[in-house]
Short mmCIF file of C-alpha atoms in Angstrom, two decimals:
data_model
loop_
_atom_site.label_atom_id
_atom_site.label_comp_id
_atom_site.label_asym_id
_atom_site.label_seq_id
_atom_site.Cartn_x
_atom_site.Cartn_y
_atom_site.Cartn_z
CA MET J 1 163.65 169.27 -70.12
CA VAL J 2 163.69 168.47 -73.78
CA ALA J 3 160.74 170.77 -74.41
CA ALA J 4 162.47 173.54 -72.51
CA VAL J 5 165.58 173.11 -74.60
CA ALA J 6 163.47 173.08 -77.71
CA ALA J 7 161.67 176.21 -76.70
CA ALA J 8 164.90 177.96 -75.91
CA ALA J 9 166.39 176.80 -79.16
CA VAL J 10 163.74 178.09 -81.50
CA THR J 11 164.24 181.75 -82.11
CA THR J 12 162.45 184.32 -84.10
CA ALA J 13 164.84 186.50 -85.95
CA ASN J 14 164.74 190.16 -86.70
CA PRO J 15 165.85 190.01 -90.29
CA LEU J 16 167.91 193.12 -90.10
CA THR J 17 170.00 192.39 -87.06
CA CYS J 18 170.28 188.65 -86.82
CA SER J 19 173.56 186.80 -86.89
CA LEU J 20 174.46 183.44 -88.15
CA PHE J 21 175.37 180.34 -86.29
CA PRO J 22 175.19 176.73 -87.34
CA SER J 23 171.75 175.25 -87.67
CA GLN J 24 170.44 171.80 -88.02
CA GLY J 25 167.60 172.80 -90.22
CA LEU J 26 167.87 170.50 -93.18
CA ARG J 27 166.37 170.29 -96.59
CA GLY J 28 162.86 169.02 -96.82
CA THR J 29 162.13 168.22 -93.23
CA THR J 30 159.26 170.18 -91.86
CA SER J 31 159.95 169.11 -88.32
CA GLY J 32 163.25 169.31 -86.56
CA LEU J 33 164.45 172.02 -84.32
CA GLN J 34 165.81 175.07 -85.96
CA TRP J 35 167.81 177.37 -83.85
CA THR J 36 169.31 179.52 -86.47
CA LYS J 37 169.50 183.14 -87.07
CA ARG J 38 170.80 184.71 -90.18
CA GLN J 39 172.88 187.72 -90.93
CA CYS J 40 170.96 189.85 -93.35
CA THR J 41 171.79 193.15 -94.87
CA ARG J 42 169.40 194.95 -97.07
CA LYS J 43 171.13 196.40 -100.07
CA ALA J 44 169.93 199.93 -100.50
CA SER J 45 169.34 199.76 -104.21
CA ALA J 46 167.76 196.36 -104.71
CA LEU J 47 164.38 195.05 -103.72
CA THR J 48 165.94 191.70 -102.98
CA VAL J 49 167.63 190.87 -99.73
CA THR J 50 171.05 189.34 -100.21
CA ALA J 51 172.52 187.79 -97.16
CA LYS J 52 176.24 187.60 -96.65
CA PHE J 53 177.72 185.12 -94.25
CA GLU J 54 179.34 186.72 -91.27
CA LEU J 55 182.62 186.00 -89.50
CA LYS J 56 181.27 185.58 -86.01
CA PRO J 57 183.83 186.08 -83.23
CA PRO J 58 184.46 183.20 -80.83
CA PRO J 59 182.24 183.30 -77.72
CA TYR J 60 185.22 184.37 -75.54
CA PRO J 61 188.19 186.75 -75.91
CA MET J 62 191.19 185.68 -78.00
CA ASP J 63 193.38 185.14 -74.95
CA ALA J 64 190.73 183.36 -72.89
CA LEU J 65 192.03 179.87 -73.66
CA GLU J 66 195.62 180.55 -72.66
CA PRO J 67 197.90 178.83 -71.88
CA HIS J 68 196.31 175.85 -73.61
CA MET J 69 195.63 177.62 -76.86
CA SER J 70 197.56 180.83 -77.35
CA LYS J 71 196.22 184.23 -78.34
CA ASP J 72 198.67 184.12 -81.24
CA THR J 73 197.12 180.94 -82.53
CA PHE J 74 193.66 182.47 -82.23
CA GLU J 75 194.63 185.60 -84.05
CA TYR J 76 195.92 183.57 -86.96
CA HIS J 77 193.33 180.83 -86.86
CA TRP J 78 190.26 183.01 -86.52
CA GLY J 79 191.67 186.26 -87.87
CA LYS J 80 193.25 184.83 -91.01
CA HIS J 81 192.11 181.29 -91.77
CA HIS J 82 188.48 181.48 -90.70
CA ARG J 83 188.10 185.00 -92.05
CA ALA J 84 189.47 183.94 -95.45
CA TYR J 85 186.98 181.09 -95.71
CA VAL J 86 184.07 183.42 -94.97
CA ASN J 87 185.26 186.18 -97.30
CA ASN J 88 185.98 183.79 -100.14
CA LEU J 89 182.65 182.07 -99.66
CA ASN J 90 180.80 185.36 -99.90
CA LYS J 91 182.64 186.17 -103.10
CA GLN J 92 181.82 182.78 -104.58
CA ILE J 93 178.11 182.81 -103.80
CA GLU J 94 177.33 186.36 -104.82
CA GLY J 95 174.50 186.38 -107.30
CA THR J 96 173.94 182.64 -107.05
CA GLU J 97 171.11 180.73 -105.42
CA LEU J 98 173.36 180.13 -102.43
CA ASP J 99 173.22 183.82 -101.70
CA ASP J 100 170.03 183.26 -99.78
CA THR J 101 170.58 180.03 -97.89
CA LEU J 102 171.56 179.07 -94.41
CA LEU J 103 175.16 178.05 -93.98
CA ASP J 104 174.51 174.39 -93.28
CA ASP J 105 172.20 174.19 -96.27
CA ALA J 106 174.97 175.75 -98.34
CA VAL J 107 177.28 173.02 -97.06
CA LEU J 108 174.87 170.29 -98.12
CA ILE J 109 174.07 171.81 -101.48
CA THR J 110 177.69 172.38 -102.41
CA TYR J 111 178.69 168.91 -101.19
CA ASN J 112 176.67 167.78 -104.17
CA LYS J 113 176.48 164.11 -103.13
CA GLY J 114 180.22 163.73 -102.89
CA ASP J 115 181.13 165.61 -106.05
CA PRO J 116 181.74 168.94 -104.36
CA LEU J 117 181.20 172.26 -106.06
CA PRO J 118 183.94 174.91 -105.74
CA ALA J 119 182.19 176.70 -102.88
CA PHE J 120 182.04 173.58 -100.70
CA ASN J 121 185.52 174.02 -99.28
CA ASN J 122 184.79 177.53 -98.07
CA ALA J 123 181.25 176.83 -96.91
CA ALA J 124 182.20 173.75 -94.94
CA GLN J 125 185.32 175.30 -93.46
CA ALA J 126 183.33 178.38 -92.40
CA TRP J 127 180.83 176.10 -90.66
CA ASN J 128 183.52 173.89 -89.13
CA HIS J 129 185.50 176.74 -87.61
CA GLU J 130 182.48 178.43 -86.09
CA PHE J 131 181.48 175.09 -84.57
CA PHE J 132 185.04 174.52 -83.32
CA TRP J 133 185.13 177.80 -81.33
CA GLU J 134 181.83 176.79 -79.76
CA SER J 135 183.22 173.37 -78.87
CA MET J 136 185.67 175.03 -76.51
CA LYS J 137 185.41 177.31 -73.52
CA PRO J 138 187.68 178.89 -70.93
CA GLY J 139 188.11 176.49 -68.04
CA GLY J 140 186.75 173.68 -70.14
CA GLY J 141 187.79 170.07 -70.32
CA GLY J 142 187.70 167.75 -67.37
CA LYS J 143 184.94 165.31 -68.22
CA PRO J 144 184.18 162.77 -69.30
CA SER J 145 186.81 160.53 -67.87
CA GLY J 146 187.59 156.93 -68.52
CA GLN J 147 186.86 155.09 -71.69
CA LEU J 148 185.31 157.87 -73.73
CA LEU J 149 188.25 160.15 -73.04
CA GLN J 150 190.71 157.41 -73.97
CA LEU J 151 188.85 156.55 -77.15
CA ILE J 152 188.67 160.15 -78.19
CA GLU J 153 192.33 160.82 -77.46
CA ARG J 154 193.33 157.72 -79.35
CA ASP J 155 191.07 158.19 -82.35
CA PHE J 156 191.43 161.91 -82.68
CA ALA J 157 195.21 161.65 -82.79
CA THR J 158 195.63 158.81 -85.24
CA GLN J 159 197.34 159.49 -88.45
CA PHE J 160 195.85 161.37 -91.30
CA GLY J 161 196.47 164.61 -93.16
CA SER J 162 194.36 167.72 -92.77
CA GLY J 163 190.91 167.29 -91.33
CA TRP J 164 188.62 167.25 -88.34
CA ALA J 165 187.72 164.81 -85.62
CA TRP J 166 184.14 164.70 -84.44
CA LEU J 167 181.90 163.37 -81.76
CA VAL J 168 178.51 163.00 -83.38
CA TYR J 169 175.08 161.70 -82.59
CA LYS J 170 173.97 159.20 -85.16
CA ALA J 171 170.27 158.49 -85.28
CA ASN J 172 169.36 155.31 -87.08
CA ARG J 173 169.50 156.18 -90.70
CA LEU J 174 171.02 153.97 -93.37
CA ASP J 175 170.22 155.99 -96.45
CA VAL J 176 171.36 159.53 -96.00
CA GLY J 177 170.46 160.48 -99.52
CA ASN J 178 173.19 162.98 -100.00
CA ALA J 179 176.27 160.83 -99.54
CA VAL J 180 177.63 157.47 -98.65
CA ASN J 181 176.99 156.80 -94.97
CA PRO J 182 180.37 155.95 -93.42
CA CYS J 183 178.84 154.20 -90.43
CA PRO J 184 175.95 152.25 -91.88
CA SER J 185 174.56 150.08 -89.17
CA GLU J 186 171.22 149.18 -87.77
CA GLU J 187 172.34 150.31 -84.37
CA ASP J 188 169.97 152.92 -83.22
CA LYS J 189 170.84 156.29 -81.84
CA LYS J 190 174.41 156.27 -80.71
CA LEU J 191 177.47 158.42 -80.16
CA VAL J 192 180.14 157.98 -82.78
CA ILE J 193 183.67 159.26 -83.07
CA ILE J 194 184.46 159.99 -86.66
CA LYS J 195 187.14 161.69 -88.69
CA SER J 196 186.71 163.70 -91.83
CA PRO J 197 189.31 164.91 -94.33
CA ASN J 198 189.95 168.55 -95.24
CA ALA J 199 186.63 170.42 -95.15
CA VAL J 200 184.16 167.56 -95.00
CA ASN J 201 181.84 167.55 -91.99
CA PRO J 202 179.22 165.12 -90.67
CA LEU J 203 176.29 167.22 -91.85
CA VAL J 204 176.78 165.55 -95.20
CA TRP J 205 176.11 162.16 -93.60
CA ASP J 206 173.07 163.47 -91.76
CA TYR J 207 174.84 163.07 -88.43
CA TYR J 208 174.41 165.62 -85.66
CA PRO J 209 177.78 167.07 -84.62
CA LEU J 210 178.29 167.39 -80.89
CA LEU J 211 181.91 168.45 -80.77
CA THR J 212 184.84 168.89 -83.09
CA VAL J 213 188.56 169.36 -82.93
CA ASP J 214 190.45 170.89 -85.82
CA VAL J 215 193.46 168.70 -86.69
CA TRP J 216 194.73 170.72 -89.59
CA GLU J 217 198.31 171.61 -88.69
CA HIS J 218 197.51 175.32 -88.58
CA ALA J 219 195.29 174.65 -85.57
CA TYR J 220 198.16 173.58 -83.34
CA TYR J 221 201.48 174.23 -85.01
CA VAL J 222 202.31 177.53 -83.29
CA ASP J 223 201.60 176.02 -79.85
CA PHE J 224 202.56 172.38 -80.30
CA GLN J 225 204.52 172.10 -83.55
CA ASN J 226 204.40 168.44 -84.61
CA ARG J 227 203.05 167.21 -81.27
CA ARG J 228 199.48 166.55 -82.32
CA PRO J 229 198.76 164.02 -79.53
CA ASP J 230 199.69 166.67 -76.93
CA TYR J 231 197.35 169.12 -78.62
CA ILE J 232 194.48 166.60 -78.56
CA SER J 233 195.08 165.78 -74.88
CA THR J 234 195.15 169.44 -73.98
CA PHE J 235 191.97 170.03 -75.93
CA MET J 236 190.18 167.20 -74.14
CA GLU J 237 191.53 167.97 -70.68
CA LYS J 238 191.45 171.76 -70.68
CA LEU J 239 189.35 173.18 -73.48
CA VAL J 240 186.34 171.17 -74.54
CA SER J 241 182.99 172.65 -73.55
CA TRP J 242 180.93 169.75 -72.24
CA ASP J 243 178.07 172.18 -71.64
CA ALA J 244 177.87 172.81 -75.36
CA VAL J 245 178.11 169.08 -76.04
CA SER J 246 175.28 168.26 -73.61
CA ALA J 247 173.05 170.96 -75.00
CA ARG J 248 173.61 169.77 -78.54
CA LEU J 249 173.01 166.16 -77.54
CA GLU J 250 169.62 167.07 -76.13
CA VAL J 251 168.70 168.88 -79.30
CA ALA J 252 169.95 165.96 -81.36
CA MET J 253 167.90 163.40 -79.43
CA ALA J 254 164.79 165.55 -79.53
CA ARG J 255 165.21 166.05 -83.24
CA ALA J 256 165.66 162.35 -83.81
CA ALA J 257 162.51 161.63 -81.79
CA GLU J 258 160.55 164.19 -83.78
CA ARG J 259 161.73 162.74 -87.04
CA GLU J 260 160.66 159.27 -85.95
CA ILE J 261 157.20 160.53 -85.10
CA GLU J 262 157.02 162.31 -88.43
CA GLU J 263 158.12 159.25 -90.32
CA ALA J 264 155.66 157.03 -88.48
CA ARG J 265 152.93 159.47 -89.35
CA LYS J 266 153.94 159.43 -93.00
CA ARG J 267 154.05 155.64 -93.06
CA LYS J 268 150.57 155.52 -91.55
CA GLU J 269 149.29 157.99 -94.12
CA GLU J 270 150.70 155.91 -96.91
CA GLU J 271 149.07 152.79 -95.57
CA GLU J 272 145.74 154.52 -95.27
CA GLY J 273 146.18 155.90 -98.74
CA ASN J 274 146.72 152.39 -100.08
CA PHE J 275 143.65 151.18 -98.30
CA THR J 276 141.35 153.75 -99.89
CA ASP J 277 142.75 153.02 -103.34
CA LYS J 278 141.15 149.59 -103.33
CA GLU J 279 137.47 148.88 -103.99
CA PRO J 280 135.38 150.28 -101.20
CA ALA J 281 134.70 147.56 -98.69
CA GLU J 282 131.16 146.73 -97.93
CA ILE J 283 130.16 148.26 -94.69
CA PHE J 284 127.57 146.55 -92.59
CA ILE J 285 125.96 148.45 -89.85
CA ASP J 286 125.23 146.10 -87.00
CA GLY J 287 122.12 144.08 -87.50
CA VAL J 288 121.37 145.55 -90.89
CA ALA J 289 122.16 143.49 -93.96
CA ASP J 290 122.17 144.43 -97.58
CA ASP J 291 118.64 145.14 -98.87
CA SER J 292 118.93 142.67 -101.65
CA GLU J 293 119.44 139.92 -99.22
CA THR J 294 116.54 140.44 -96.93
CA ASP J 295 113.95 137.85 -96.99
CA MET N 1 230.61 170.66 -93.82
CA ALA N 2 233.01 168.13 -95.32
CA LEU N 3 232.16 165.64 -92.62
CA ARG N 4 228.49 166.24 -93.19
CA SER N 5 228.78 165.57 -96.90
CA LEU N 6 230.80 162.45 -96.17
CA VAL N 7 228.10 161.24 -93.84
CA PHE N 8 225.51 162.17 -96.40
CA ARG N 9 227.23 160.16 -99.10
CA LYS N 10 227.30 157.19 -96.76
CA THR N 11 223.64 157.45 -96.03
CA LEU N 12 222.66 158.35 -99.59
CA GLY N 13 219.28 157.13 -100.61
CA LEU N 14 217.02 155.89 -97.91
CA GLY N 15 219.51 155.08 -95.17
CA LEU N 16 219.24 151.33 -95.26
CA LYS N 17 220.33 149.32 -92.31
CA LEU N 18 220.08 145.57 -92.14
CA GLN N 19 218.70 143.89 -89.07
CA PHE N 20 219.77 140.45 -87.99
CA ARG N 21 216.54 139.00 -89.33
CA GLY N 22 217.25 140.35 -92.79
CA LEU N 23 214.42 142.82 -92.44
CA GLN N 24 215.49 146.24 -93.62
CA THR N 25 214.83 149.18 -91.40
CA PHE N 26 215.22 152.77 -92.41
CA SER N 27 216.92 155.71 -90.79
CA LEU N 28 216.84 159.44 -91.18
CA PRO N 29 219.03 160.58 -94.09
CA ASP N 30 221.32 163.46 -93.24
CA LEU N 31 220.63 166.87 -94.72
CA PRO N 32 223.31 167.95 -97.23
CA TYR N 33 223.35 171.44 -95.63
CA ASP N 34 222.85 173.10 -92.27
CA TYR N 35 219.35 173.78 -91.03
CA GLY N 36 219.77 177.52 -91.41
CA ALA N 37 221.40 177.38 -94.83
CA LEU N 38 218.18 177.89 -96.77
CA GLU N 39 217.27 181.15 -95.06
CA PRO N 40 215.56 183.46 -95.68
CA ALA N 41 213.50 181.31 -98.03
CA ILE N 42 212.90 178.63 -95.42
CA SER N 43 213.75 179.23 -91.78
CA GLY N 44 216.19 177.09 -89.84
CA GLU N 45 213.47 176.47 -87.25
CA ILE N 46 211.22 174.92 -89.87
CA MET N 47 214.01 172.88 -91.43
CA GLN N 48 214.99 171.41 -88.08
CA LEU N 49 211.44 170.52 -87.06
CA HIS N 50 210.65 169.25 -90.52
CA HIS N 51 213.68 167.00 -90.65
CA GLN N 52 214.16 165.89 -87.04
CA LYS N 53 210.52 165.57 -86.05
CA HIS N 54 208.25 165.09 -89.04
CA HIS N 55 210.50 163.03 -91.30
CA GLN N 56 211.83 161.05 -88.36
CA THR N 57 208.28 160.22 -87.26
CA TYR N 58 207.38 158.92 -90.70
CA ILE N 59 210.48 156.70 -90.61
CA THR N 60 209.80 155.42 -87.09
CA ASN N 61 206.23 154.54 -87.98
CA TYR N 62 207.20 153.11 -91.34
CA ASN N 63 209.66 150.76 -89.64
CA LYS N 64 206.88 149.68 -87.28
CA ASN N 65 204.53 149.11 -90.18
CA ILE N 66 207.12 147.03 -92.03
CA GLU N 67 207.57 144.84 -88.98
CA GLN N 68 203.82 144.45 -88.61
CA LEU N 69 203.51 143.63 -92.29
CA HIS N 70 206.25 141.05 -91.97
CA HIS N 71 204.40 139.31 -89.16
CA ALA N 72 201.11 139.45 -90.98
CA ILE N 73 202.65 137.88 -94.08
CA GLU N 74 204.35 135.18 -92.03
CA LYS N 75 201.06 134.32 -90.38
CA GLY N 76 199.18 134.45 -93.66
CA ASP N 77 196.85 137.02 -92.18
CA SER N 78 195.53 138.67 -95.31
CA SER N 79 193.15 140.99 -93.49
CA ALA N 80 196.02 142.40 -91.49
CA VAL N 81 198.13 142.75 -94.62
CA VAL N 82 195.43 144.74 -96.38
CA LYS N 83 194.66 146.80 -93.31
CA LEU N 84 198.28 147.94 -93.10
CA GLN N 85 198.32 149.33 -96.61
CA SER N 86 197.05 152.81 -95.83
CA ALA N 87 199.53 153.22 -92.96
CA ILE N 88 202.36 152.04 -95.20
CA LYS N 89 201.33 154.41 -97.96
CA PHE N 90 201.24 157.24 -95.45
CA ASN N 91 204.41 156.58 -93.49
CA GLY N 92 206.43 155.00 -96.29
CA GLY N 93 205.24 157.70 -98.64
CA GLY N 94 206.26 160.33 -96.10
CA HIS N 95 209.74 158.84 -95.97
CA VAL N 96 210.07 158.58 -99.76
CA ASN N 97 208.80 162.09 -100.37
CA HIS N 98 210.87 163.85 -97.75
CA SER N 99 214.03 162.03 -98.80
CA ILE N 100 213.56 163.50 -102.26
CA PHE N 101 212.64 166.91 -100.88
CA TRP N 102 215.90 167.47 -98.98
CA LYS N 103 217.79 166.83 -102.21
CA ASN N 104 215.53 169.19 -104.14
CA LEU N 105 216.70 172.10 -102.01
CA THR N 106 220.15 173.65 -101.74
CA PRO N 107 221.60 176.87 -100.37
CA VAL N 108 221.94 179.83 -102.71
CA GLN N 109 225.74 179.65 -102.29
CA GLU N 110 225.65 176.15 -103.68
CA GLY N 111 223.56 176.97 -106.69
CA GLY N 112 220.10 177.15 -105.20
CA GLY N 113 217.73 178.89 -107.58
CA GLU N 114 220.04 178.66 -110.58
CA PRO N 115 217.94 177.78 -113.62
CA PRO N 116 218.32 174.36 -115.19
CA HIS N 117 220.73 173.96 -118.07
CA GLY N 118 221.24 171.16 -120.54
CA ASN N 119 218.66 168.55 -121.33
CA LEU N 120 216.24 169.42 -118.57
CA GLY N 121 216.32 173.11 -119.47
CA TRP N 122 215.48 172.34 -123.09
CA ALA N 123 212.79 169.86 -122.14
CA ILE N 124 211.16 172.48 -119.92
CA ASP N 125 211.11 174.97 -122.77
CA GLU N 126 209.66 172.34 -125.06
CA ASP N 127 206.99 171.01 -122.71
CA PHE N 128 205.99 174.22 -120.95
CA GLY N 129 207.19 177.04 -123.16
CA SER N 130 209.50 178.55 -120.57
CA LEU N 131 210.87 178.05 -117.07
CA ASP N 132 208.69 180.90 -115.81
CA THR N 133 205.58 179.20 -117.13
CA LEU N 134 206.52 175.98 -115.36
CA ILE N 135 207.22 177.76 -112.10
CA LYS N 136 203.96 179.65 -112.31
CA LYS N 137 202.05 176.43 -112.99
CA MET N 138 203.59 174.57 -110.08
CA SER N 139 203.08 177.47 -107.71
CA THR N 140 199.46 177.87 -108.76
CA GLU N 141 198.69 174.17 -108.38
CA GLY N 142 200.54 174.04 -105.08
CA ALA N 143 198.55 176.97 -103.74
CA ALA N 144 195.26 175.50 -104.92
CA LEU N 145 195.82 172.09 -103.34
CA GLN N 146 193.28 171.70 -100.57
CA GLY N 147 194.55 170.28 -97.32
CA SER N 148 197.85 168.43 -97.27
CA GLY N 149 199.94 167.16 -100.17
CA TRP N 150 202.71 167.75 -102.64
CA VAL N 151 203.18 169.39 -106.02
CA TRP N 152 205.61 167.68 -108.37
CA LEU N 153 207.58 168.09 -111.54
CA GLY N 154 207.73 164.60 -112.96
CA LEU N 155 209.01 162.82 -115.99
CA ASP N 156 206.62 160.42 -117.65
CA LYS N 157 208.73 157.34 -118.36
CA GLU N 158 206.51 156.30 -121.24
CA SER N 159 205.83 159.51 -123.08
CA LYS N 160 209.15 161.04 -122.01
CA LYS N 161 207.23 164.27 -121.36
CA LEU N 162 207.54 166.48 -118.31
CA VAL N 163 204.38 166.82 -116.25
CA VAL N 164 203.18 168.79 -113.27
CA GLU N 165 201.18 166.71 -110.82
CA THR N 166 199.84 166.94 -107.30
CA THR N 167 199.43 164.19 -104.76
CA ALA N 168 197.36 164.20 -101.59
CA ASN N 169 198.72 163.61 -98.10
CA GLN N 170 201.92 161.54 -98.41
CA ASP N 171 201.05 159.71 -101.61
CA PRO N 172 204.24 159.39 -103.63
CA LEU N 173 204.31 160.48 -107.26
CA VAL N 174 204.33 156.88 -108.48
CA THR N 175 200.72 156.62 -107.41
CA LYS N 176 199.84 158.95 -110.29
CA GLY N 177 201.40 156.92 -113.08
CA PRO N 178 204.76 155.90 -114.56
CA LEU N 179 206.29 159.12 -113.29
CA VAL N 180 209.78 159.84 -112.01
CA PRO N 181 209.88 162.67 -109.47
CA LEU N 182 212.35 165.40 -110.46
CA LEU N 183 211.19 168.05 -108.00
CA GLY N 184 208.66 167.93 -105.22
CA ILE N 185 207.36 170.77 -103.06
CA ASP N 186 205.84 169.90 -99.72
CA VAL N 187 202.67 171.97 -99.20
CA TRP N 188 201.67 170.46 -95.87
CA GLU N 189 201.29 173.34 -93.42
CA HIS N 190 204.21 172.06 -91.33
CA ALA N 191 206.48 172.88 -94.29
CA TYR N 192 205.84 176.62 -94.01
CA TYR N 193 203.47 177.59 -91.22
CA LEU N 194 205.85 178.97 -88.60
CA GLN N 195 207.27 181.35 -91.15
CA TYR N 196 204.51 182.08 -93.63
CA LYS N 197 201.36 181.30 -91.62
CA ASN N 198 198.42 180.89 -93.98
CA VAL N 199 200.14 182.66 -96.87
CA ARG N 200 201.15 179.54 -98.76
CA PRO N 201 201.64 181.49 -102.02
CA ASP N 202 204.53 183.44 -100.44
CA TYR N 203 206.22 180.18 -99.44
CA LEU N 204 205.79 178.93 -102.99
CA LYS N 205 207.21 182.13 -104.38
CA ASN N 206 210.32 181.98 -102.21
CA ILE N 207 211.12 178.30 -102.39
CA TRP N 208 212.29 178.67 -105.99
CA LYS N 209 215.25 180.69 -104.68
CA VAL N 210 216.67 177.53 -103.11
CA MET N 211 215.57 175.03 -105.72
CA ASN N 212 218.22 172.53 -106.73
CA TRP N 213 217.70 172.36 -110.48
CA LYS N 214 221.08 170.68 -110.86
CA TYR N 215 219.83 167.67 -108.93
CA ALA N 216 216.63 167.58 -111.00
CA GLY N 217 218.75 167.67 -114.15
CA GLU N 218 220.83 164.74 -112.96
CA VAL N 219 217.73 162.64 -112.33
CA TYR N 220 216.35 163.63 -115.71
CA ASP N 221 219.57 162.67 -117.49
CA LYS N 222 219.74 159.37 -115.67
CA GLU N 223 216.23 158.47 -116.85
CA HIS N 224 217.19 159.26 -120.41
CA SER N 225 220.41 157.32 -120.55
#
């Protein structure tokens, strides 16, 4: 099942017609599943390919989530907020090295280990919103019930300013290199509910996002005004796409498994490397001793 | 209107109310004007939601936090005391900030938008060059603030200079130094979204039409006396 998901997830892209959606391809790792495509446009004059990020429409019509999330809200949220982030990002990265990166790499680069560069806000918000539309679907919601639902509804609604609430998959990783890990624990491979302020997203902690809900006021104010808890409940009960969550979880687990194999291989290589650095050990073939010692 | 201003005078400040235990609780201060009185700069719908829902919620939660803090202190539970600090900063800050905000605004008929005279007017010219420069600076910084927060005109108690500052979320101006808030502009989305959607700069352009410079001048003079 995992292999099938992996196979489905890896795509080969036609560089002239591909479109962007969030990837988990990260800096430096040769393994890991990449299921990204990239929007590329060849500029007529130049020999270089510059790639602008695209405002991808949600995977359903603007009124498809009514009455739980209104068409009005969508038109503002996608049509104005999300669009502005993408347009402003493209303006900011033009002519820079970010002009040729994948969006989640742009997020990580501009996060700059917690000292964000100006483009971070737009890059991360572009990523977050695209992921948010994919976290929902018409006729969504429903599962899971019980404790997870309660925890999510409680945690997602608790007080803070603008930001996002996430369900993520956290493989065992203390040192995330790029940032301070907010959930450093030895506990291996678990689901975590986490909140992030403003534009920050869990990619910067090397977590694998499974689902997000936008808790900036603009996400719910037209439909719910100040009633954020009602918005969260409605999201969980009527909108969340558990299909998308399950699919992402499988990818996340497979990726974590692959990374472990890769790391074990690297550790083994290092050990073998250390071994050969020492003086060569004397090798005795069975029954044959060193010449100098024969009687 | 007369009754309203009488009520307002009675509840001036933070609306203190003493409980039998001697623990102060807070209540929603009355607005010194009708909800629709700031139109078209700020809609009546926004003013009502902002006052009756948002500010009230901060007060309700702040009162809860105070009670929790009281218990934690009585029990000597230091962890609980520390853990409550961020909630108190958020809810208490929300109450402090919004209480100032309602006084910062006034209908056009009552002088909203009229430029500051006297000491504050001269100080603005001295510290910023002109009123227009100050307004432009505050609007620019307010528009650039990412996420939720406030943009302030403050008076530095030590240097006696006017400063423009921003705070995140509901952090009050005092968290930025020995500063007295003269004017604060709420740039949380709830302050403008129903009317201006994502065009925060338009909100910031229009709010100056109902700015109560007279009140800011009074606070300034009080600090200088």
